Short mmCIF file of C-alpha atoms in Angstrom, two decimals:
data_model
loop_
_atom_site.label_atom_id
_atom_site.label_comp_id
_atom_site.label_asym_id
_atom_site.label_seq_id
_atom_site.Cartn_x
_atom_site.Cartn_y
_atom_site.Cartn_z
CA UNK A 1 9.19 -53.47 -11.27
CA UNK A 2 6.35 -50.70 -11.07
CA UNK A 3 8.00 -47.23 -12.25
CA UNK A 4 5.31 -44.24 -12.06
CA UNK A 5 6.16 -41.06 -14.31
CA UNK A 6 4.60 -37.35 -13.15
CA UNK A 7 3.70 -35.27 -16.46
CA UNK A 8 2.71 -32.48 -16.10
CA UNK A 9 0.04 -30.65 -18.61
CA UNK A 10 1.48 -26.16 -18.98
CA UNK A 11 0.99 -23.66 -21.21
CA UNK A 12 3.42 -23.44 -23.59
CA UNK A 13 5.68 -21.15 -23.07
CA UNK A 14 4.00 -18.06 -25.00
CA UNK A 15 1.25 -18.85 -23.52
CA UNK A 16 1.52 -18.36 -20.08
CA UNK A 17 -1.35 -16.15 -18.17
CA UNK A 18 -2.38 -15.41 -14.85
CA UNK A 19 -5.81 -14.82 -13.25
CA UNK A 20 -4.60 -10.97 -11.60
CA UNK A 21 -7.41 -11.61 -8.94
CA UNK A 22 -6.57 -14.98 -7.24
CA UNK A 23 -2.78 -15.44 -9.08
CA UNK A 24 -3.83 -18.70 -9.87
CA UNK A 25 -2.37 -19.75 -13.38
CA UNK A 26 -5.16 -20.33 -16.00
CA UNK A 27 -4.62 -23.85 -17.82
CA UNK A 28 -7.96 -23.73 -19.76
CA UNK A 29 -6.08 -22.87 -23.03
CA UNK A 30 -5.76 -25.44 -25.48
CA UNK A 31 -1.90 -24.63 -26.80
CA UNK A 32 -0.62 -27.20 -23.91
CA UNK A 33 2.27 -29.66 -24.12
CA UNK A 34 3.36 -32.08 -21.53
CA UNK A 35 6.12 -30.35 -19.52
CA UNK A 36 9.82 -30.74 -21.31
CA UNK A 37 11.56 -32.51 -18.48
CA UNK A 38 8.86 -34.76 -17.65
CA UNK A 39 9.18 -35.79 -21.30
CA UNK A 40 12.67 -36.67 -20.67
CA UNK A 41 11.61 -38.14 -17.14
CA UNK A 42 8.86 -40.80 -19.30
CA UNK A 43 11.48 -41.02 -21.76
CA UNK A 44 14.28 -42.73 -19.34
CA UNK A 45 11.04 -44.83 -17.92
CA UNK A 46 10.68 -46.67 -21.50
CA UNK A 47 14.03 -47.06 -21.79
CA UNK A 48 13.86 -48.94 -18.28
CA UNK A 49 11.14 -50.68 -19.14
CA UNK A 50 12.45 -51.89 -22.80
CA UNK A 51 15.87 -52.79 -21.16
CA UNK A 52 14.39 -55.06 -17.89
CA UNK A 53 11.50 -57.77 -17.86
CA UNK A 54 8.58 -57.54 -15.80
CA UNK A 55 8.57 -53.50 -15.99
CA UNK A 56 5.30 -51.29 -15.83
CA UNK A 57 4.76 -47.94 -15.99
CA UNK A 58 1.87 -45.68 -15.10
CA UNK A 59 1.90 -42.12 -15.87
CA UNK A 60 0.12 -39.98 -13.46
CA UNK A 61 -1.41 -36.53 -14.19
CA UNK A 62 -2.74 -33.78 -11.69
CA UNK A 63 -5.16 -30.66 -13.52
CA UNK A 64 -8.49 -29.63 -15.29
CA UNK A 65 -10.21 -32.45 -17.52
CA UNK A 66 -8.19 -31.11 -20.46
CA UNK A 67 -4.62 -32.77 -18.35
CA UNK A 68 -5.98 -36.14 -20.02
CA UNK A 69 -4.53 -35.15 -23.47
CA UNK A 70 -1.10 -35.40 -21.36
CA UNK A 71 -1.72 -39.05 -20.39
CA UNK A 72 -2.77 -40.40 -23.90
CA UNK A 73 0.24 -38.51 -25.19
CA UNK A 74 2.66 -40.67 -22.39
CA UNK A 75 0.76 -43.62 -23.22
CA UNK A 76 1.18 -43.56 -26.89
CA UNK A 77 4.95 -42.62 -26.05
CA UNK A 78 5.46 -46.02 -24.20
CA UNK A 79 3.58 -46.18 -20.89
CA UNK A 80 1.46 -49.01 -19.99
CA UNK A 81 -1.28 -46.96 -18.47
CA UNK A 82 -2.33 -43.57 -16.30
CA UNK A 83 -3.88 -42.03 -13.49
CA UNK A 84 -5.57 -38.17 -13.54
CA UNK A 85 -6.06 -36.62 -10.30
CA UNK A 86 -8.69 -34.10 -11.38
CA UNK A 87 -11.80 -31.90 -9.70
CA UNK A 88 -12.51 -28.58 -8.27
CA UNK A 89 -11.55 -29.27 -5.10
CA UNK A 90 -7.10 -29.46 -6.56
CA UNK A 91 -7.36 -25.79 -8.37
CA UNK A 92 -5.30 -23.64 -7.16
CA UNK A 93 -2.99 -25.86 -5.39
CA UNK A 94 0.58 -25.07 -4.57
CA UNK A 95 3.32 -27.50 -4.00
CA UNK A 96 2.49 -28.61 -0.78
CA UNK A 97 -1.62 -29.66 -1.72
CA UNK A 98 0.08 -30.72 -4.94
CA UNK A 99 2.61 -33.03 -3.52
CA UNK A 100 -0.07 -34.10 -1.01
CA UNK A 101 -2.68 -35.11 -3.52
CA UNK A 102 -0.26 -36.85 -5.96
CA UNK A 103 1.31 -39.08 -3.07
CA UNK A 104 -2.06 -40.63 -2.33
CA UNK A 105 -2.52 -41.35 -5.85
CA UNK A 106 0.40 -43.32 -6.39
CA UNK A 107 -0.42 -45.22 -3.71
CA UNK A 108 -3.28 -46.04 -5.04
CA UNK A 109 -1.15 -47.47 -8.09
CA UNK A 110 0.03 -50.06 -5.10
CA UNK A 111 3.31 -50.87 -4.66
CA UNK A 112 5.78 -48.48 -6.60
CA UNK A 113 9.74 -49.07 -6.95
CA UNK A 114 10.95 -45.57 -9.14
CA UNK A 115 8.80 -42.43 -9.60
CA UNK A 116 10.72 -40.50 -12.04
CA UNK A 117 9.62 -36.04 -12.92
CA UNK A 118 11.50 -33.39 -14.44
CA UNK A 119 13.25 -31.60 -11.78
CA UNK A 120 10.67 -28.90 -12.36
CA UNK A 121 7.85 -27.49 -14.48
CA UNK A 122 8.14 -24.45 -17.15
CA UNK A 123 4.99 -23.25 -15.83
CA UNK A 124 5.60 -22.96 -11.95
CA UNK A 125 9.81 -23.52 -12.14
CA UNK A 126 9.54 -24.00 -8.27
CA UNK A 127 11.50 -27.15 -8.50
CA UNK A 128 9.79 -28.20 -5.13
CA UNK A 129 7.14 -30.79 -6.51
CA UNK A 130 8.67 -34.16 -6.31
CA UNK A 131 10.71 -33.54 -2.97
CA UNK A 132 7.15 -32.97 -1.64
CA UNK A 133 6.25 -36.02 -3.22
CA UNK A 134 9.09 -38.09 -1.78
CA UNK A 135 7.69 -36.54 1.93
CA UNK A 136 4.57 -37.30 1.78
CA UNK A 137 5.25 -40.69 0.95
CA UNK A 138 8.29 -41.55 3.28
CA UNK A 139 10.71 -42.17 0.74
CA UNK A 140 13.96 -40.66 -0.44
CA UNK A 141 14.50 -38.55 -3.59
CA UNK A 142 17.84 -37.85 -5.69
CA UNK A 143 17.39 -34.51 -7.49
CA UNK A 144 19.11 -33.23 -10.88
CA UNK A 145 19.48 -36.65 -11.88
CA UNK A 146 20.92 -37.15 -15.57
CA UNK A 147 21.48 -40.74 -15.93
CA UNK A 148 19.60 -43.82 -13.95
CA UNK A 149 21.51 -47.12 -13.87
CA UNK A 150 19.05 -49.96 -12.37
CA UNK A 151 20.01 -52.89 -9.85
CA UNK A 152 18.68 -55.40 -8.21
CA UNK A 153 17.23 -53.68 -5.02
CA UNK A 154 17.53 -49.88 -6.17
CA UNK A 155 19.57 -47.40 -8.61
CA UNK A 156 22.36 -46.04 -9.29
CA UNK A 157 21.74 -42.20 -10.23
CA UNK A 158 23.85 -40.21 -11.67
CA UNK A 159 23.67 -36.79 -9.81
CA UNK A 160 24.50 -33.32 -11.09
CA UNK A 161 26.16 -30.81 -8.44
CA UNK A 162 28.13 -27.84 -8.75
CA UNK A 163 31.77 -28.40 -10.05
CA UNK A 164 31.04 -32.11 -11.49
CA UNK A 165 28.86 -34.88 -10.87
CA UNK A 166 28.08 -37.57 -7.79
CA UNK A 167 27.11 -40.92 -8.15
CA UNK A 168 24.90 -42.65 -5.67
CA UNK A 169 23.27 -45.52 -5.06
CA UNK A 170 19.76 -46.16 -3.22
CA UNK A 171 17.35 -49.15 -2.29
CA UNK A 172 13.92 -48.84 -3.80
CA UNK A 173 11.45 -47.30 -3.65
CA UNK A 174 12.96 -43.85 -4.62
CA UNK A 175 11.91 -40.94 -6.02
CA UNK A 176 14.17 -38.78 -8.72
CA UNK A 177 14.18 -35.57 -10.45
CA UNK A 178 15.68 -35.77 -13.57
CA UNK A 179 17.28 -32.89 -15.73
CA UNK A 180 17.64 -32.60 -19.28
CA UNK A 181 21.01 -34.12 -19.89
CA UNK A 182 19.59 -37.62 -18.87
CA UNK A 183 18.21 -38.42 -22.48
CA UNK A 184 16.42 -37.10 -26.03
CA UNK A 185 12.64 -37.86 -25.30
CA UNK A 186 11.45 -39.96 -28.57
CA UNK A 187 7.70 -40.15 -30.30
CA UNK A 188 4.51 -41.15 -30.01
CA UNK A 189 4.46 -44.49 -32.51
CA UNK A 190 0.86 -45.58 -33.95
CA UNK A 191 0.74 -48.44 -32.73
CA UNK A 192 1.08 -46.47 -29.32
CA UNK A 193 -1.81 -43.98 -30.17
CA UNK A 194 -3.88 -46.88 -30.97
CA UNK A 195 -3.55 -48.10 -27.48
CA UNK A 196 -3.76 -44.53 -26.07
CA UNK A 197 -6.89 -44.37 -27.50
CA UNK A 198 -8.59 -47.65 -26.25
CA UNK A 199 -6.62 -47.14 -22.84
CA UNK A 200 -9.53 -45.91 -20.21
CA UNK A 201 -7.61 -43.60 -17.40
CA UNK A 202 -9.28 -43.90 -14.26
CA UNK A 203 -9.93 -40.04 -12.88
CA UNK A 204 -9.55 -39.72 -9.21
CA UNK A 205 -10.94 -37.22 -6.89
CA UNK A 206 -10.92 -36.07 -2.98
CA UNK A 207 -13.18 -39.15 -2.34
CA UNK A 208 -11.43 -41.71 -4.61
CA UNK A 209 -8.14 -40.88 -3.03
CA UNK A 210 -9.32 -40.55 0.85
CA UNK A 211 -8.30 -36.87 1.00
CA UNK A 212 -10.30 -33.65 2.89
CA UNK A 213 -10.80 -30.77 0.76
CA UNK A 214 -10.08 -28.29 3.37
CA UNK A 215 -6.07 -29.67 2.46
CA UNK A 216 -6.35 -29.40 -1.14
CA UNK A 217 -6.81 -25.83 -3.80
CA UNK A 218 -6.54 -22.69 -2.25
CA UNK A 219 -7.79 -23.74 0.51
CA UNK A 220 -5.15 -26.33 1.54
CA UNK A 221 -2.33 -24.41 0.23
CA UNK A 222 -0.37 -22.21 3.27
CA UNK A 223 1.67 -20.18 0.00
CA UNK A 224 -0.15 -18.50 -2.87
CA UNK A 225 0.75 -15.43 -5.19
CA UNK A 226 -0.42 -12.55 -3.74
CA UNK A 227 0.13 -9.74 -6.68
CA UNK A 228 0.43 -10.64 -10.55
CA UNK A 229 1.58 -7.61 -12.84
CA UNK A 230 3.70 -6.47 -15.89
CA UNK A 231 7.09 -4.68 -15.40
CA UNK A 232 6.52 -1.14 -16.79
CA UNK A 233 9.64 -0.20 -18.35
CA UNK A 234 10.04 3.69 -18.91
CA UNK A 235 12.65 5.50 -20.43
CA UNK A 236 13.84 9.34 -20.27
CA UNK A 237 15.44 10.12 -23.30
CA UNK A 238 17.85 13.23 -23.06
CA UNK A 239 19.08 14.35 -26.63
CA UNK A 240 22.33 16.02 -27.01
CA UNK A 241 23.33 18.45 -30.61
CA UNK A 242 26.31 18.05 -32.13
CA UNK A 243 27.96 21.27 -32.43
CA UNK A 244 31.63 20.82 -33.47
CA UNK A 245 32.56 20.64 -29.80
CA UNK A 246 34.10 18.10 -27.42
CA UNK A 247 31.08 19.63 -24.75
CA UNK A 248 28.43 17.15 -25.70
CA UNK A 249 30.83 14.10 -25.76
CA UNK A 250 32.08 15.19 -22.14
CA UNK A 251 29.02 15.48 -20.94
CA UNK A 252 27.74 12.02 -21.93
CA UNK A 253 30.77 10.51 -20.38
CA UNK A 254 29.87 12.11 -17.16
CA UNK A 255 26.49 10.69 -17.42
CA UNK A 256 27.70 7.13 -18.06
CA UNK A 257 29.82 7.60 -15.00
CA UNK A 258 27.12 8.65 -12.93
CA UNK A 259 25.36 5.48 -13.85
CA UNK A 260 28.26 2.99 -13.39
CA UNK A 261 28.20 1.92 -16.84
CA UNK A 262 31.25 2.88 -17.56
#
């Protein structure tokens, strides 16, 4: 069984900025962490793996050179190995390049039963990633998945929905989004940094992964943010005097009234 996890490299959350002239997020920082639900997502892959025989899993990466810190982390966590889709030609991407360009890498992993994500990204929190994904490369996906129950020819997922839960089952190969109910992500082990460290990640490009710039970055991307900016939040204080009288008092009930606050 071949199981492929997405982790995503973001800022954390403090650390969040935007280029104001192309609204492209800046990921050069070095306070990065792999994104929280694809923790869980890699999390529920070991615990596949550890449970079944014959189970690999390859975690796959898409961003700047720096995105490799994310795939030593998820192999020292457990993973067998990793992919980084990484070059020029991706920045800027939305969902739609994204989803594009990380399809034709996990085909190049061959032939893949479960691709497990978070069912989105603290960076982005579009949500959209891994249904693209699942289009791109013909297959089903179960979204706001929170508990994976593996059979013979597929899963059984664990689905949550407004008002409850549903429970459904589907052949391989499937794609799922999980959410953060599905498990407690664990640690990195030594003996699982030691093999980060001697892994070697192959990084693929355009080329590697037979893709056309012109659908990739900016370029490739038909939805991009067109205006960045801080709220301005200003306030117009009107002070009242105390003067023995029920006047002030009235009037600042009238005031609430006229704002609906009360």
């Amino acid at each position: 069984m071949n199981i492929v996890v997405l982790v995503k490299q973001v800022p954390g959350t403090d650390n969040v900025k935007m280029d104001p002239v192309t609204g492209v997020m800046i990921r050069s920082g070095k306070d990065t962490i792999i994104n929280p639900l694809d923790e869980n997502a890699l999390a529920e892959a070991i615990r596949i793996k550890n449970s079944q025989e014959n189970v690999k899993v390859t975690a796959v990466s898409m961003g700047p050179d720096s995105a490799m810190k994310a795939i030593k982390e998820a192999i020292a966590m457990g993973a067998d190995g990793g992919v980084l889709i990484s070059g020029r030609a991706f920045a800027g991407s939305d969902t739609i390049a994204t989803g594009k360009a990380i399809a034709a890498a996990i085909r190049k992993v061959g032939d893949v039963d479960l691709i497990l994500c978070g069912e989105r990204a603290t960076d982005g929190e579009t949500g959209q990633t891994g249904a693209m994904i699942a289009y791109y490369l013909g297959i089903p996906v179960e979204t706001y998945v929170s508990a994976v129950e593996v059979k013979e020819n597929g899963v059984i997922v664990k689905r949550t929905v407004e008002g409850g839960f549903e429970r459904v089952e589907i052949p391989f190969p499937v794609m799922a989004t999980v959410n953060k109910d599905i498990n407690e992500p664990g640690f990195p082990t030594l003996k699982g940094k030691l093999k980060a460290k001697e892994t070697v990640v192959p990084v693929y490009g355009p080329v590697e992964l037979g893709l056309d710039p012109a659908e990739l970055g900016l370029k490739g991307s038909p939805t991009r943010v067109v205006k960045v900016f801080s709220p301005k939040l200003s306030r117009d204080t009107i002070m009242k005097k105390a003067d023995g009288t029920t006047g002030p008092v009235e009037e600042m009930m009238k005031f609430l009234a006229g704002k609906e606050a009360i």
